[in-house]
PDB file of C-alpha atoms and ligand atoms in Angstrom:
ATOM      1  CA  MET Q  15      82.660 110.988  95.762  1.00 63.00           C
ATOM      2  CA  SER Q  16      84.049 107.986  97.379  1.00 73.00           C
ATOM      3  CA  ASN Q  17      86.713 108.952  99.766  1.00 81.00           C
ATOM      4  CA  PRO Q  18      89.152 110.925  97.718  1.00 88.00           C
ATOM      5  CA  ASP Q  19      92.361 109.291  97.149  1.00 94.00           C
ATOM      6  CA  GLN Q  20      91.875 106.445  99.544  1.00 96.00           C
ATOM      7  CA  ILE Q  21      91.439 102.955  99.254  1.00 96.00           C
ATOM      8  CA  GLN Q  22      89.257 100.984 101.625  1.00 97.00           C
ATOM      9  CA  ARG Q  23      88.811  97.012 101.982  1.00 97.00           C
ATOM     10  CA  PHE Q  24      86.042  95.244 103.107  1.00 97.00           C
ATOM     11  CA  VAL Q  25      84.773  91.676 103.636  1.00 96.00           C
ATOM     12  CA  PHE Q  26      81.434  89.880 103.734  1.00 94.00           C
ATOM     13  CA  ASP Q  27      82.882  87.153 106.398  1.00 85.00           C
ATOM     14  CA  ASN Q  28      79.845  84.965 105.746  1.00 85.00           C
ATOM     15  CA  ALA Q  29      79.688  85.240 102.027  1.00 86.00           C
ATOM     16  CA  GLN Q  30      83.761  84.284 101.604  1.00 90.00           C
ATOM     17  CA  VAL Q  31      83.692  87.495  99.491  1.00 94.00           C
ATOM     18  CA  ARG Q  32      86.244  90.593  99.606  1.00 95.00           C
ATOM     19  CA  GLY Q  33      85.356  94.135  98.109  1.00 97.00           C
ATOM     20  CA  VAL Q  34      87.480  97.427  97.796  1.00 97.00           C
ATOM     21  CA  ILE Q  35      86.560 100.768  96.904  1.00 97.00           C
ATOM     22  CA  THR Q  36      88.509 103.834  95.938  1.00 97.00           C
ATOM     23  CA  GLY Q  37      88.069 107.181  94.874  1.00 96.00           C
ATOM     24  CA  ILE Q  38      91.075 109.147  93.063  1.00 97.00           C
ATOM     25  CA  GLN Q  39      91.306 112.954  92.758  1.00 96.00           C
ATOM     26  CA  GLU Q  40      94.270 114.943  93.328  1.00 96.00           C
ATOM     27  CA  SER Q  41      96.561 111.836  92.044  1.00 95.00           C
ATOM     28  CA  TYR Q  42      94.128 112.043  88.873  1.00 97.00           C
ATOM     29  CA  ALA Q  43      94.786 115.760  88.613  1.00 96.00           C
ATOM     30  CA  GLU Q  44      98.420 115.234  88.766  1.00 94.00           C
ATOM     31  CA  VAL Q  45      98.123 112.602  85.856  1.00 95.00           C
ATOM     32  CA  LEU Q  46      95.999 114.881  83.739  1.00 96.00           C
ATOM     33  CA  SER Q  47      98.307 117.974  84.018  1.00 93.00           C
ATOM     34  CA  ARG Q  48     101.133 116.176  82.244  1.00 89.00           C
ATOM     35  CA  ASP Q  49      99.216 116.390  78.813  1.00 91.00           C
ATOM     36  CA  SER Q  50      96.328 118.059  77.548  1.00 93.00           C
ATOM     37  CA  TYR Q  51      94.741 114.748  77.259  1.00 96.00           C
ATOM     38  CA  PRO Q  52      91.634 114.410  74.755  1.00 96.00           C
ATOM     39  CA  ARG Q  53      88.368 113.886  76.940  1.00 97.00           C
ATOM     40  CA  PRO Q  54      88.033 110.142  75.985  1.00 97.00           C
ATOM     41  CA  VAL Q  55      91.725 109.418  76.862  1.00 97.00           C
ATOM     42  CA  GLN Q  56      91.169 111.512  80.288  1.00 97.00           C
ATOM     43  CA  ILE Q  57      88.195 109.021  81.104  1.00 97.00           C
ATOM     44  CA  LEU Q  58      90.278 106.190  80.307  1.00 97.00           C
ATOM     45  CA  LEU Q  59      93.371 107.372  82.369  1.00 98.00           C
ATOM     46  CA  GLY Q  60      90.867 107.888  85.289  1.00 98.00           C
ATOM     47  CA  GLU Q  61      89.220 104.462  84.851  1.00 98.00           C
ATOM     48  CA  LEU Q  62      92.792 102.672  84.794  1.00 98.00           C
ATOM     49  CA  LEU Q  63      94.025 104.478  87.691  1.00 97.00           C
ATOM     50  CA  ALA Q  64      90.854 103.298  89.497  1.00 98.00           C
ATOM     51  CA  ALA Q  65      91.391  99.724  88.248  1.00 98.00           C
ATOM     52  CA  CYS Q  66      95.080  99.761  89.455  1.00 97.00           C
ATOM     53  CA  ALA Q  67      94.335 100.908  93.079  1.00 97.00           C
ATOM     54  CA  LEU Q  68      91.476  98.399  93.469  1.00 97.00           C
ATOM     55  CA  PHE Q  69      93.753  95.453  92.078  1.00 95.00           C
ATOM     56  CA  SER Q  70      97.018  96.664  94.063  1.00 94.00           C
ATOM     57  CA  THR Q  71      95.160  95.497  97.425  1.00 93.00           C
ATOM     58  CA  ILE Q  72      95.585  91.781  96.190  1.00 88.00           C
ATOM     59  CA  LEU Q  73      99.124  91.807  95.595  1.00 87.00           C
ATOM     60  CA  LYS Q  74     100.591  89.459  98.059  1.00 84.00           C
ATOM     61  CA  PHE Q  75     103.998  90.769  98.025  1.00 87.00           C
ATOM     62  CA  GLU Q  76     106.072  94.267  97.425  1.00 91.00           C
ATOM     63  CA  GLY Q  77     105.974  94.982  94.042  1.00 93.00           C
ATOM     64  CA  ARG Q  78     103.961  96.793  91.501  1.00 93.00           C
ATOM     65  CA  LEU Q  79     101.005  96.313  89.324  1.00 96.00           C
ATOM     66  CA  SER Q  80     100.555  97.736  85.896  1.00 96.00           C
ATOM     67  CA  ILE Q  81      97.813  97.886  82.925  1.00 97.00           C
ATOM     68  CA  GLN Q  82      98.859  98.733  79.652  1.00 96.00           C
ATOM     69  CA  ALA Q  83      97.409  98.908  76.226  1.00 97.00           C
ATOM     70  CA  ARG Q  84      98.619  99.697  72.750  1.00 96.00           C
ATOM     71  CA  THR Q  85      96.230  99.897  69.791  1.00 96.00           C
ATOM     72  CA  GLU Q  86      96.633 100.479  66.104  1.00 96.00           C
ATOM     73  CA  GLY Q  87      94.342 103.596  66.255  1.00 95.00           C
ATOM     74  CA  ALA Q  88      94.872 106.992  67.545  1.00 96.00           C
ATOM     75  CA  LEU Q  89      95.614 105.812  71.195  1.00 96.00           C
ATOM     76  CA  LYS Q  90      99.059 104.676  70.533  1.00 95.00           C
ATOM     77  CA  MET Q  91      99.684 103.477  74.325  1.00 95.00           C
ATOM     78  CA  ILE Q  92      98.280 104.041  77.800  1.00 97.00           C
ATOM     79  CA  GLN Q  93      99.503 103.003  81.151  1.00 96.00           C
ATOM     80  CA  ALA Q  94      98.697 103.123  84.498  1.00 97.00           C
ATOM     81  CA  GLU Q  95     100.403 101.583  87.665  1.00 96.00           C
ATOM     82  CA  CYS Q  96     100.083 101.204  91.300  1.00 95.00           C
ATOM     83  CA  ASN Q  97     102.592  99.874  93.797  1.00 93.00           C
ATOM     84  CA  HIS Q  98     102.207  98.121  97.034  1.00 92.00           C
ATOM     85  CA  GLN Q  99     102.798 101.439  98.919  1.00 91.00           C
ATOM     86  CA  ALA Q 100      99.155 103.073  96.618  1.00 93.00           C
ATOM     87  CA  ASP Q 101     101.798 105.150  94.754  1.00 94.00           C
ATOM     88  CA  LEU Q 102      99.907 105.986  91.309  1.00 96.00           C
ATOM     89  CA  ARG Q 103     101.225 107.067  88.111  1.00 96.00           C
ATOM     90  CA  ALA Q 104      99.823 106.807  84.433  1.00 96.00           C
ATOM     91  CA  ILE Q 105     100.225 108.086  81.116  1.00 95.00           C
ATOM     92  CA  ALA Q 106      99.376 107.721  77.423  1.00 96.00           C
ATOM     93  CA  ARG Q 107     100.320 108.568  73.842  1.00 94.00           C
ATOM     94  CA  TRP Q 108      97.904 109.647  70.761  1.00 95.00           C
ATOM     95  CA  GLU Q 109      98.421 110.815  67.249  1.00 95.00           C
ATOM     96  CA  GLY Q 110      95.801 112.381  65.186  1.00 91.00           C
ATOM     97  CA  GLU Q 111      92.181 113.426  66.381  1.00 91.00           C
ATOM     98  CA  ILE Q 112      90.387 112.013  69.142  1.00 95.00           C
ATOM     99  CA  SER Q 113      86.855 113.031  69.301  1.00 94.00           C
ATOM    100  CA  ASP Q 114      85.411 113.810  72.408  1.00 93.00           C
ATOM    101  CA  ASP Q 115      82.212 111.799  71.417  1.00 92.00           C
ATOM    102  CA  ASP Q 116      84.395 108.695  71.115  1.00 92.00           C
ATOM    103  CA  SER Q 117      83.569 106.327  74.001  1.00 92.00           C
ATOM    104  CA  ALA Q 118      86.661 105.392  76.335  1.00 92.00           C
ATOM    105  CA  ILE Q 119      86.548 101.836  75.460  1.00 94.00           C
ATOM    106  CA  SER Q 120      86.084 102.385  71.564  1.00 94.00           C
ATOM    107  CA  LEU Q 121      89.618 103.693  71.695  1.00 95.00           C
ATOM    108  CA  LEU Q 122      91.160 100.391  73.010  1.00 95.00           C
ATOM    109  CA  GLN Q 123      89.165  98.319  70.527  1.00 94.00           C
ATOM    110  CA  GLN Q 124      90.636  99.601  67.346  1.00 93.00           C
ATOM    111  CA  GLY Q 125      93.220  97.058  67.181  1.00 93.00           C
ATOM    112  CA  GLY Q 126      94.233  97.292  70.702  1.00 93.00           C
ATOM    113  CA  GLN Q 127      95.989  94.770  72.957  1.00 95.00           C
ATOM    114  CA  MET Q 128      96.080  95.146  76.603  1.00 97.00           C
ATOM    115  CA  ALA Q 129      97.666  93.253  79.724  1.00 97.00           C
ATOM    116  CA  ILE Q 130      98.086  93.268  83.224  1.00 96.00           C
ATOM    117  CA  THR Q 131     101.511  93.127  84.509  1.00 96.00           C
ATOM    118  CA  ILE Q 132     102.638  92.106  87.903  1.00 95.00           C
ATOM    119  CA  GLU Q 133     106.302  92.780  89.117  1.00 92.00           C
ATOM    120  CA  PRO Q 134     107.186  91.330  92.294  1.00 93.00           C
ATOM    121  CA  GLU Q 135     110.555  93.511  93.874  1.00 89.00           C
ATOM    122  CA  GLN Q 136     111.843  90.052  94.259  1.00 88.00           C
ATOM    123  CA  GLY Q 137     110.845  87.250  91.892  1.00 88.00           C
ATOM    124  CA  GLN Q 138     109.076  86.321  88.477  1.00 91.00           C
ATOM    125  CA  ARG Q 139     107.332  88.958  86.653  1.00 91.00           C
ATOM    126  CA  TYR Q 140     103.745  87.653  85.584  1.00 92.00           C
ATOM    127  CA  GLN Q 141     101.591  89.250  82.841  1.00 95.00           C
ATOM    128  CA  GLY Q 142      98.009  88.288  81.636  1.00 95.00           C
ATOM    129  CA  VAL Q 143      96.370  89.550  78.549  1.00 96.00           C
ATOM    130  CA  VAL Q 144      92.863  91.147  78.740  1.00 96.00           C
ATOM    131  CA  ALA Q 145      90.703  90.600  75.914  1.00 95.00           C
ATOM    132  CA  LEU Q 146      89.272  93.770  75.159  1.00 95.00           C
ATOM    133  CA  GLU Q 147      85.343  92.483  74.111  1.00 93.00           C
ATOM    134  CA  GLY Q 148      83.294  93.982  76.633  1.00 94.00           C
ATOM    135  CA  ASP Q 149      81.105  97.230  76.388  1.00 95.00           C
ATOM    136  CA  THR Q 150      83.433  98.781  79.248  1.00 96.00           C
ATOM    137  CA  LEU Q 151      86.847  98.799  80.471  1.00 97.00           C
ATOM    138  CA  ALA Q 152      85.177  97.276  83.926  1.00 97.00           C
ATOM    139  CA  ALA Q 153      83.354  94.632  81.835  1.00 97.00           C
ATOM    140  CA  CYS Q 154      86.660  93.558  80.298  1.00 97.00           C
ATOM    141  CA  LEU Q 155      88.531  93.266  83.427  1.00 97.00           C
ATOM    142  CA  GLN Q 156      85.674  91.811  85.050  1.00 96.00           C
ATOM    143  CA  GLU Q 157      86.097  89.129  82.442  1.00 96.00           C
ATOM    144  CA  TYR Q 158      89.535  88.672  82.881  1.00 95.00           C
ATOM    145  CA  PHE Q 159      89.118  87.861  86.320  1.00 93.00           C
ATOM    146  CA  ASN Q 160      86.138  85.576  85.784  1.00 93.00           C
ATOM    147  CA  ARG Q 161      87.902  83.516  83.008  1.00 91.00           C
ATOM    148  CA  SER Q 162      91.511  83.754  83.287  1.00 86.00           C
ATOM    149  CA  GLU Q 163      91.928  83.800  87.253  1.00 83.00           C
ATOM    150  CA  GLN Q 164      88.654  81.756  87.667  1.00 87.00           C
ATOM    151  CA  LEU Q 165      87.537  84.137  90.213  1.00 90.00           C
ATOM    152  CA  PRO Q 166      83.765  85.422  90.447  1.00 93.00           C
ATOM    153  CA  THR Q 167      84.464  89.322  90.082  1.00 96.00           C
ATOM    154  CA  ARG Q 168      82.444  92.395  89.758  1.00 97.00           C
ATOM    155  CA  ILE Q 169      84.083  95.554  88.839  1.00 97.00           C
ATOM    156  CA  HIS Q 170      82.677  98.927  88.439  1.00 97.00           C
ATOM    157  CA  LEU Q 171      84.730 101.714  87.280  1.00 97.00           C
ATOM    158  CA  SER Q 172      83.992 105.500  86.585  1.00 97.00           C
ATOM    159  CA  ALA Q 173      85.946 108.860  85.856  1.00 97.00           C
ATOM    160  CA  ASN Q 174      84.726 112.097  84.582  1.00 96.00           C
ATOM    161  CA  GLY Q 175      88.036 114.068  83.974  1.00 96.00           C
ATOM    162  CA  ILE Q 176      87.809 115.312  87.542  1.00 96.00           C
ATOM    163  CA  ASP Q 177      87.008 112.313  89.564  1.00 97.00           C
ATOM    164  CA  ALA Q 178      87.697 108.822  89.434  1.00 97.00           C
ATOM    165  CA  ALA Q 179      86.244 106.146  91.266  1.00 97.00           C
ATOM    166  CA  GLY Q 180      86.030 102.170  91.484  1.00 97.00           C
ATOM    167  CA  MET Q 181      84.521  99.456  93.584  1.00 98.00           C
ATOM    168  CA  MET Q 182      85.435  95.431  93.304  1.00 97.00           C
ATOM    169  CA  LEU Q 183      83.863  92.654  94.690  1.00 96.00           C
ATOM    170  CA  GLN Q 184      85.538  89.431  94.359  1.00 95.00           C
ATOM    171  CA  VAL Q 185      85.244  85.752  95.870  1.00 93.00           C
ATOM    172  CA  LEU Q 186      88.127  85.061  98.044  1.00 89.00           C
ATOM    173  CA  PRO Q 187      90.508  82.949  96.116  1.00 85.00           C
ATOM    174  CA  GLU Q 188      90.815  80.010  98.806  1.00 80.00           C
ATOM    175  CA  SER Q 189      87.080  79.707  98.829  1.00 78.00           C
ATOM    176  CA  ALA Q 190      86.920  79.474  95.096  1.00 70.00           C
ATOM    177  CA  GLU Q 191      89.499  76.819  95.201  1.00 70.00           C
ATOM    178  CA  SER Q 192      88.080  74.629  97.757  1.00 68.00           C
ATOM    179  CA  SER Q 193      84.383  75.161  96.000  1.00 61.00           C
ATOM    180  CA  GLN Q 194      82.808  76.502  99.461  1.00 61.00           C
ATOM    181  CA  GLN Q 195      81.650  79.423  97.662  1.00 65.00           C
ATOM    182  CA  ASP Q 196      77.897  79.898  98.251  1.00 75.00           C
ATOM    183  CA  GLU Q 197      76.857  80.749  94.827  1.00 80.00           C
ATOM    184  CA  ASP Q 198      73.473  82.262  96.308  1.00 85.00           C
ATOM    185  CA  CYS Q 199      75.454  84.843  98.578  1.00 88.00           C
ATOM    186  CA  TRP Q 200      77.862  85.849  95.699  1.00 91.00           C
ATOM    187  CA  ASN Q 201      74.773  86.395  93.105  1.00 92.00           C
ATOM    188  CA  ARG Q 202      72.864  88.470  95.900  1.00 93.00           C
ATOM    189  CA  LEU Q 203      76.054  90.549  96.324  1.00 95.00           C
ATOM    190  CA  ASP Q 204      76.646  90.811  92.822  1.00 94.00           C
ATOM    191  CA  HIS Q 205      73.386  92.365  91.967  1.00 95.00           C
ATOM    192  CA  LEU Q 206      73.609  94.639  94.605  1.00 95.00           C
ATOM    193  CA  VAL Q 207      76.703  96.147  93.139  1.00 95.00           C
ATOM    194  CA  ALA Q 208      75.323  95.898  89.759  1.00 93.00           C
ATOM    195  CA  THR Q 209      72.619  98.645  90.638  1.00 95.00           C
ATOM    196  CA  LEU Q 210      75.540 101.257  91.850  1.00 95.00           C
ATOM    197  CA  SER Q 211      75.165 103.978  89.543  1.00 96.00           C
ATOM    198  CA  ASP Q 212      78.172 106.097  88.238  1.00 96.00           C
ATOM    199  CA  GLU Q 213      76.659 109.117  90.141  1.00 95.00           C
ATOM    200  CA  GLU Q 214      76.507 107.513  93.410  1.00 96.00           C
ATOM    201  CA  LEU Q 215      80.003 105.950  92.998  1.00 96.00           C
ATOM    202  CA  LEU Q 216      81.563 109.446  92.135  1.00 96.00           C
ATOM    203  CA  GLY Q 217      79.364 111.331  94.405  1.00 94.00           C
ATOM    204  CA  LEU Q 218      79.130 109.696  97.503  1.00 95.00           C
ATOM    205  CA  ASP Q 219      81.485 108.789 100.549  1.00 94.00           C
ATOM    206  CA  ASN Q 220      82.466 105.252 101.111  1.00 94.00           C
ATOM    207  CA  GLU Q 221      80.496 105.024 104.204  1.00 94.00           C
ATOM    208  CA  THR Q 222      77.101 106.107 102.501  1.00 95.00           C
ATOM    209  CA  VAL Q 223      77.784 103.848  99.328  1.00 96.00           C
ATOM    210  CA  LEU Q 224      78.504 100.837 101.709  1.00 96.00           C
ATOM    211  CA  THR Q 225      75.382 101.486 103.695  1.00 95.00           C
ATOM    212  CA  ARG Q 226      73.384 101.984 100.689  1.00 95.00           C
ATOM    213  CA  LEU Q 227      74.306  98.753  98.978  1.00 96.00           C
ATOM    214  CA  PHE Q 228      74.799  96.568 101.924  1.00 95.00           C
ATOM    215  CA  HIS Q 229      72.829  97.479 104.760  1.00 93.00           C
ATOM    216  CA  GLU Q 230      71.169  94.068 104.941  1.00 91.00           C
ATOM    217  CA  GLU Q 231      74.682  92.140 104.838  1.00 92.00           C
ATOM    218  CA  GLU Q 232      77.258  92.000 107.296  1.00 91.00           C
ATOM    219  CA  VAL Q 233      80.075  93.944 106.160  1.00 94.00           C
ATOM    220  CA  ARG Q 234      83.620  94.274 107.953  1.00 95.00           C
ATOM    221  CA  VAL Q 235      85.157  97.332 106.920  1.00 96.00           C
ATOM    222  CA  PHE Q 236      89.110  97.940 107.361  1.00 96.00           C
ATOM    223  CA  PRO Q 237      90.901 101.138 107.974  1.00 96.00           C
ATOM    224  CA  VAL Q 238      91.437 103.278 104.894  1.00 95.00           C
ATOM    225  CA  GLN Q 239      94.675 103.483 102.982  1.00 95.00           C
ATOM    226  CA  ASP Q 240      95.829 106.902 101.540  1.00 96.00           C
ATOM    227  CA  LEU Q 241      97.391 106.833  98.102  1.00 95.00           C
ATOM    228  CA  ARG Q 242      99.240 109.385  95.958  1.00 94.00           C
ATOM    229  CA  PHE Q 243     100.429 110.312  92.903  1.00 94.00           C
ATOM    230  CA  HIS Q 244     104.181 109.236  93.029  1.00 93.00           C
ATOM    231  CA  CYS Q 245     106.766 108.371  90.336  1.00 91.00           C
ATOM    232  CA  ASP Q 246     109.096 105.862  91.657  1.00 85.00           C
ATOM    233  CA  CYS Q 247     111.444 106.269  88.799  1.00 90.00           C
ATOM    234  CA  SER Q 248     115.420 106.314  89.237  1.00 91.00           C
ATOM    235  CA  ARG Q 249     118.486 106.580  87.622  1.00 91.00           C
ATOM    236  CA  GLU Q 250     118.969 102.861  87.760  1.00 88.00           C
ATOM    237  CA  ARG Q 251     115.569 101.909  86.235  1.00 86.00           C
ATOM    238  CA  CYS Q 252     116.347 104.220  83.365  1.00 88.00           C
ATOM    239  CA  GLY Q 253     119.639 102.841  82.867  1.00 89.00           C
ATOM    240  CA  SER Q 254     118.357  99.339  82.846  1.00 85.00           C
ATOM    241  CA  ALA Q 255     115.612 100.555  79.966  1.00 85.00           C
ATOM    242  CA  LEU Q 256     118.564 101.991  78.066  1.00 88.00           C
ATOM    243  CA  VAL Q 257     120.352  98.778  78.045  1.00 88.00           C
ATOM    244  CA  SER Q 258     117.521  97.257  76.033  1.00 85.00           C
ATOM    245  CA  LEU Q 259     118.111  99.342  73.266  1.00 85.00           C
ATOM    246  CA  ALA Q 260     120.794  98.719  70.674  1.00 86.00           C
ATOM    247  CA  ARG Q 261     124.230  99.928  72.125  1.00 87.00           C
ATOM    248  CA  GLU Q 262     125.375 101.376  68.585  1.00 90.00           C
ATOM    249  CA  GLU Q 263     122.623 103.550  68.429  1.00 89.00           C
ATOM    250  CA  LEU Q 264     123.482 105.116  71.997  1.00 90.00           C
ATOM    251  CA  GLU Q 265     127.172 105.336  71.014  1.00 89.00           C
ATOM    252  CA  GLU Q 266     125.942 107.298  67.804  1.00 90.00           C
ATOM    253  CA  ILE Q 267     123.973 109.796  69.869  1.00 89.00           C
ATOM    254  CA  LEU Q 268     126.988 109.965  72.310  1.00 91.00           C
ATOM    255  CA  SER Q 269     129.393 110.748  69.090  1.00 91.00           C
ATOM    256  CA  GLU Q 270     127.270 113.774  68.524  1.00 92.00           C
ATOM    257  CA  GLN Q 271     126.819 115.013  72.163  1.00 92.00           C
ATOM    258  CA  PRO Q 272     128.358 114.989  75.475  1.00 91.00           C
ATOM    259  CA  VAL Q 273     125.490 113.169  77.409  1.00 92.00           C
ATOM    260  CA  LEU Q 274     122.604 111.277  76.557  1.00 91.00           C
ATOM    261  CA  GLU Q 275     119.462 112.797  78.316  1.00 90.00           C
ATOM    262  CA  VAL Q 276     116.705 110.545  79.092  1.00 90.00           C
ATOM    263  CA  SER Q 277     113.418 112.192  80.622  1.00 87.00           C
ATOM    264  CA  CYS Q 278     110.897 109.834  82.810  1.00 89.00           C
ATOM    265  CA  GLN Q 279     107.758 109.734  80.730  1.00 85.00           C
ATOM    266  CA  PHE Q 280     105.483 109.690  84.158  1.00 88.00           C
ATOM    267  CA  CYS Q 281     107.103 112.733  85.624  1.00 87.00           C
ATOM    268  CA  ASN Q 282     109.402 114.537  83.192  1.00 82.00           C
ATOM    269  CA  GLU Q 283     112.406 113.793  85.717  1.00 88.00           C
ATOM    270  CA  ARG Q 284     115.739 114.051  83.477  1.00 91.00           C
ATOM    271  CA  TYR Q 285     118.494 111.726  83.926  1.00 93.00           C
ATOM    272  CA  GLU Q 286     121.965 111.922  82.247  1.00 93.00           C
ATOM    273  CA  PHE Q 287     124.011 109.301  80.684  1.00 93.00           C
ATOM    274  CA  ASP Q 288     127.742 109.902  79.353  1.00 91.00           C
ATOM    275  CA  ARG Q 289     129.855 107.630  77.419  1.00 90.00           C
ATOM    276  CA  SER Q 290     131.574 105.858  80.693  1.00 89.00           C
ATOM    277  CA  ASP Q 291     128.096 105.459  82.377  1.00 90.00           C
ATOM    278  CA  ILE Q 292     126.891 103.339  79.079  1.00 89.00           C
ATOM    279  CA  GLU Q 293     130.085 101.457  79.053  1.00 89.00           C
ATOM    280  CA  VAL Q 294     129.226 100.596  82.683  1.00 89.00           C
ATOM    281  CA  LEU Q 295     125.690  99.878  81.965  1.00 88.00           C
ATOM    282  CA  PHE Q 296     126.327  97.380  79.063  1.00 88.00           C
ATOM    283  CA  ASN Q 297     129.494  95.947  80.601  1.00 86.00           C
ATOM    284  CA  PRO Q 298     128.951  96.195  84.357  1.00 79.00           C
ATOM    285  CA  GLY Q 299     131.942  93.787  85.129  1.00 72.00           C
ATOM    286  CA  ALA Q 300     134.962  95.572  83.537  1.00 60.00           C
ATOM    287  CA  ILE Q 301     134.562  99.039  84.816  1.00 54.00           C
ATOM    288  CA  ALA Q 302     138.263  99.754  85.901  1.00 49.00           C
ATOM    289  CA  GLY Q 303     140.531  97.772  83.412  1.00 46.00           C
ATOM    290  CA  ASP Q 304     139.069  99.369  80.122  1.00 46.00           C
ATOM    291  CA  ASN Q 305     139.033 102.743  81.334  1.00 45.00           C
ATOM    292  CA  GLN Q 306     142.937 102.836  82.383  1.00 44.00           C
ATOM    293  CA  GLN Q 307     144.513 102.517  79.397  1.00 44.00           C
ATOM    294  CA  ILE Q 308     147.936 103.973  79.023  1.00 40.00           C
ATOM    295  CA  HIS Q 309     147.591 106.865  75.998  1.00 43.00           C
TER     296      HIS Q 309
HETATM  297 ZN1  LIG F 289     109.425 109.471  86.754  1.00 53.65          ZN
END
């Protein structure tokens, strides 16, 4: 496959086009080991991991990019994330039967809603809605960039339950804005990537794929970047998720048990909160005073 658990960027200087290729193996196995996912969900998780890895290379700041979807069908939710350090994580939840014969995209198209969220560590969160009208997840995401971001983009994603891989080609935003883009160049590169098969993307290393596709082009390849499965959950983030729930509900649970146990859905790490922790979460300013009542 394209180099496993690595991301590699490349650029066609003459054509003002950037590219990225990724292969995901160990981190994919880690994600799949968390549950016994039906096969189409495994495929979708692999494709989403590959997509997040590809898109993380266009983050201009420290933060994370996630793709999440909810549907009215058996697939209740699916989410994959990658941060600027190429830490990947993903999860899915489903209810009822999902047949091995279902296509990955058909799971999403049962009243599904998908969004790409970008969360900088500093600054505003951004969310874009992905229309689920394409024949594949790659086609839907590609259309998102073409339509919403006005950036000519070609995306190829592939996963088989063991390996996942992806390639993306995209016109550089600067050149798209200044209309300096050479359309013929883009069309030629776009057609070349369209000839790439799943077997090639999953079966060949980066160098072979890039040589096979672009041997007549001037392509500048950047050093590879390693990616890994890593959950960056923390007590703090877990706490801020609790604050979004109704306080009465949490108090009620705590009237029946001494601590509230929250486990991370991505990695199963457990965090405990007692009554005074909840007080601090909902009322960060008033810590000491209230707790020092005279009995
Ligand atoms: Zn976690």
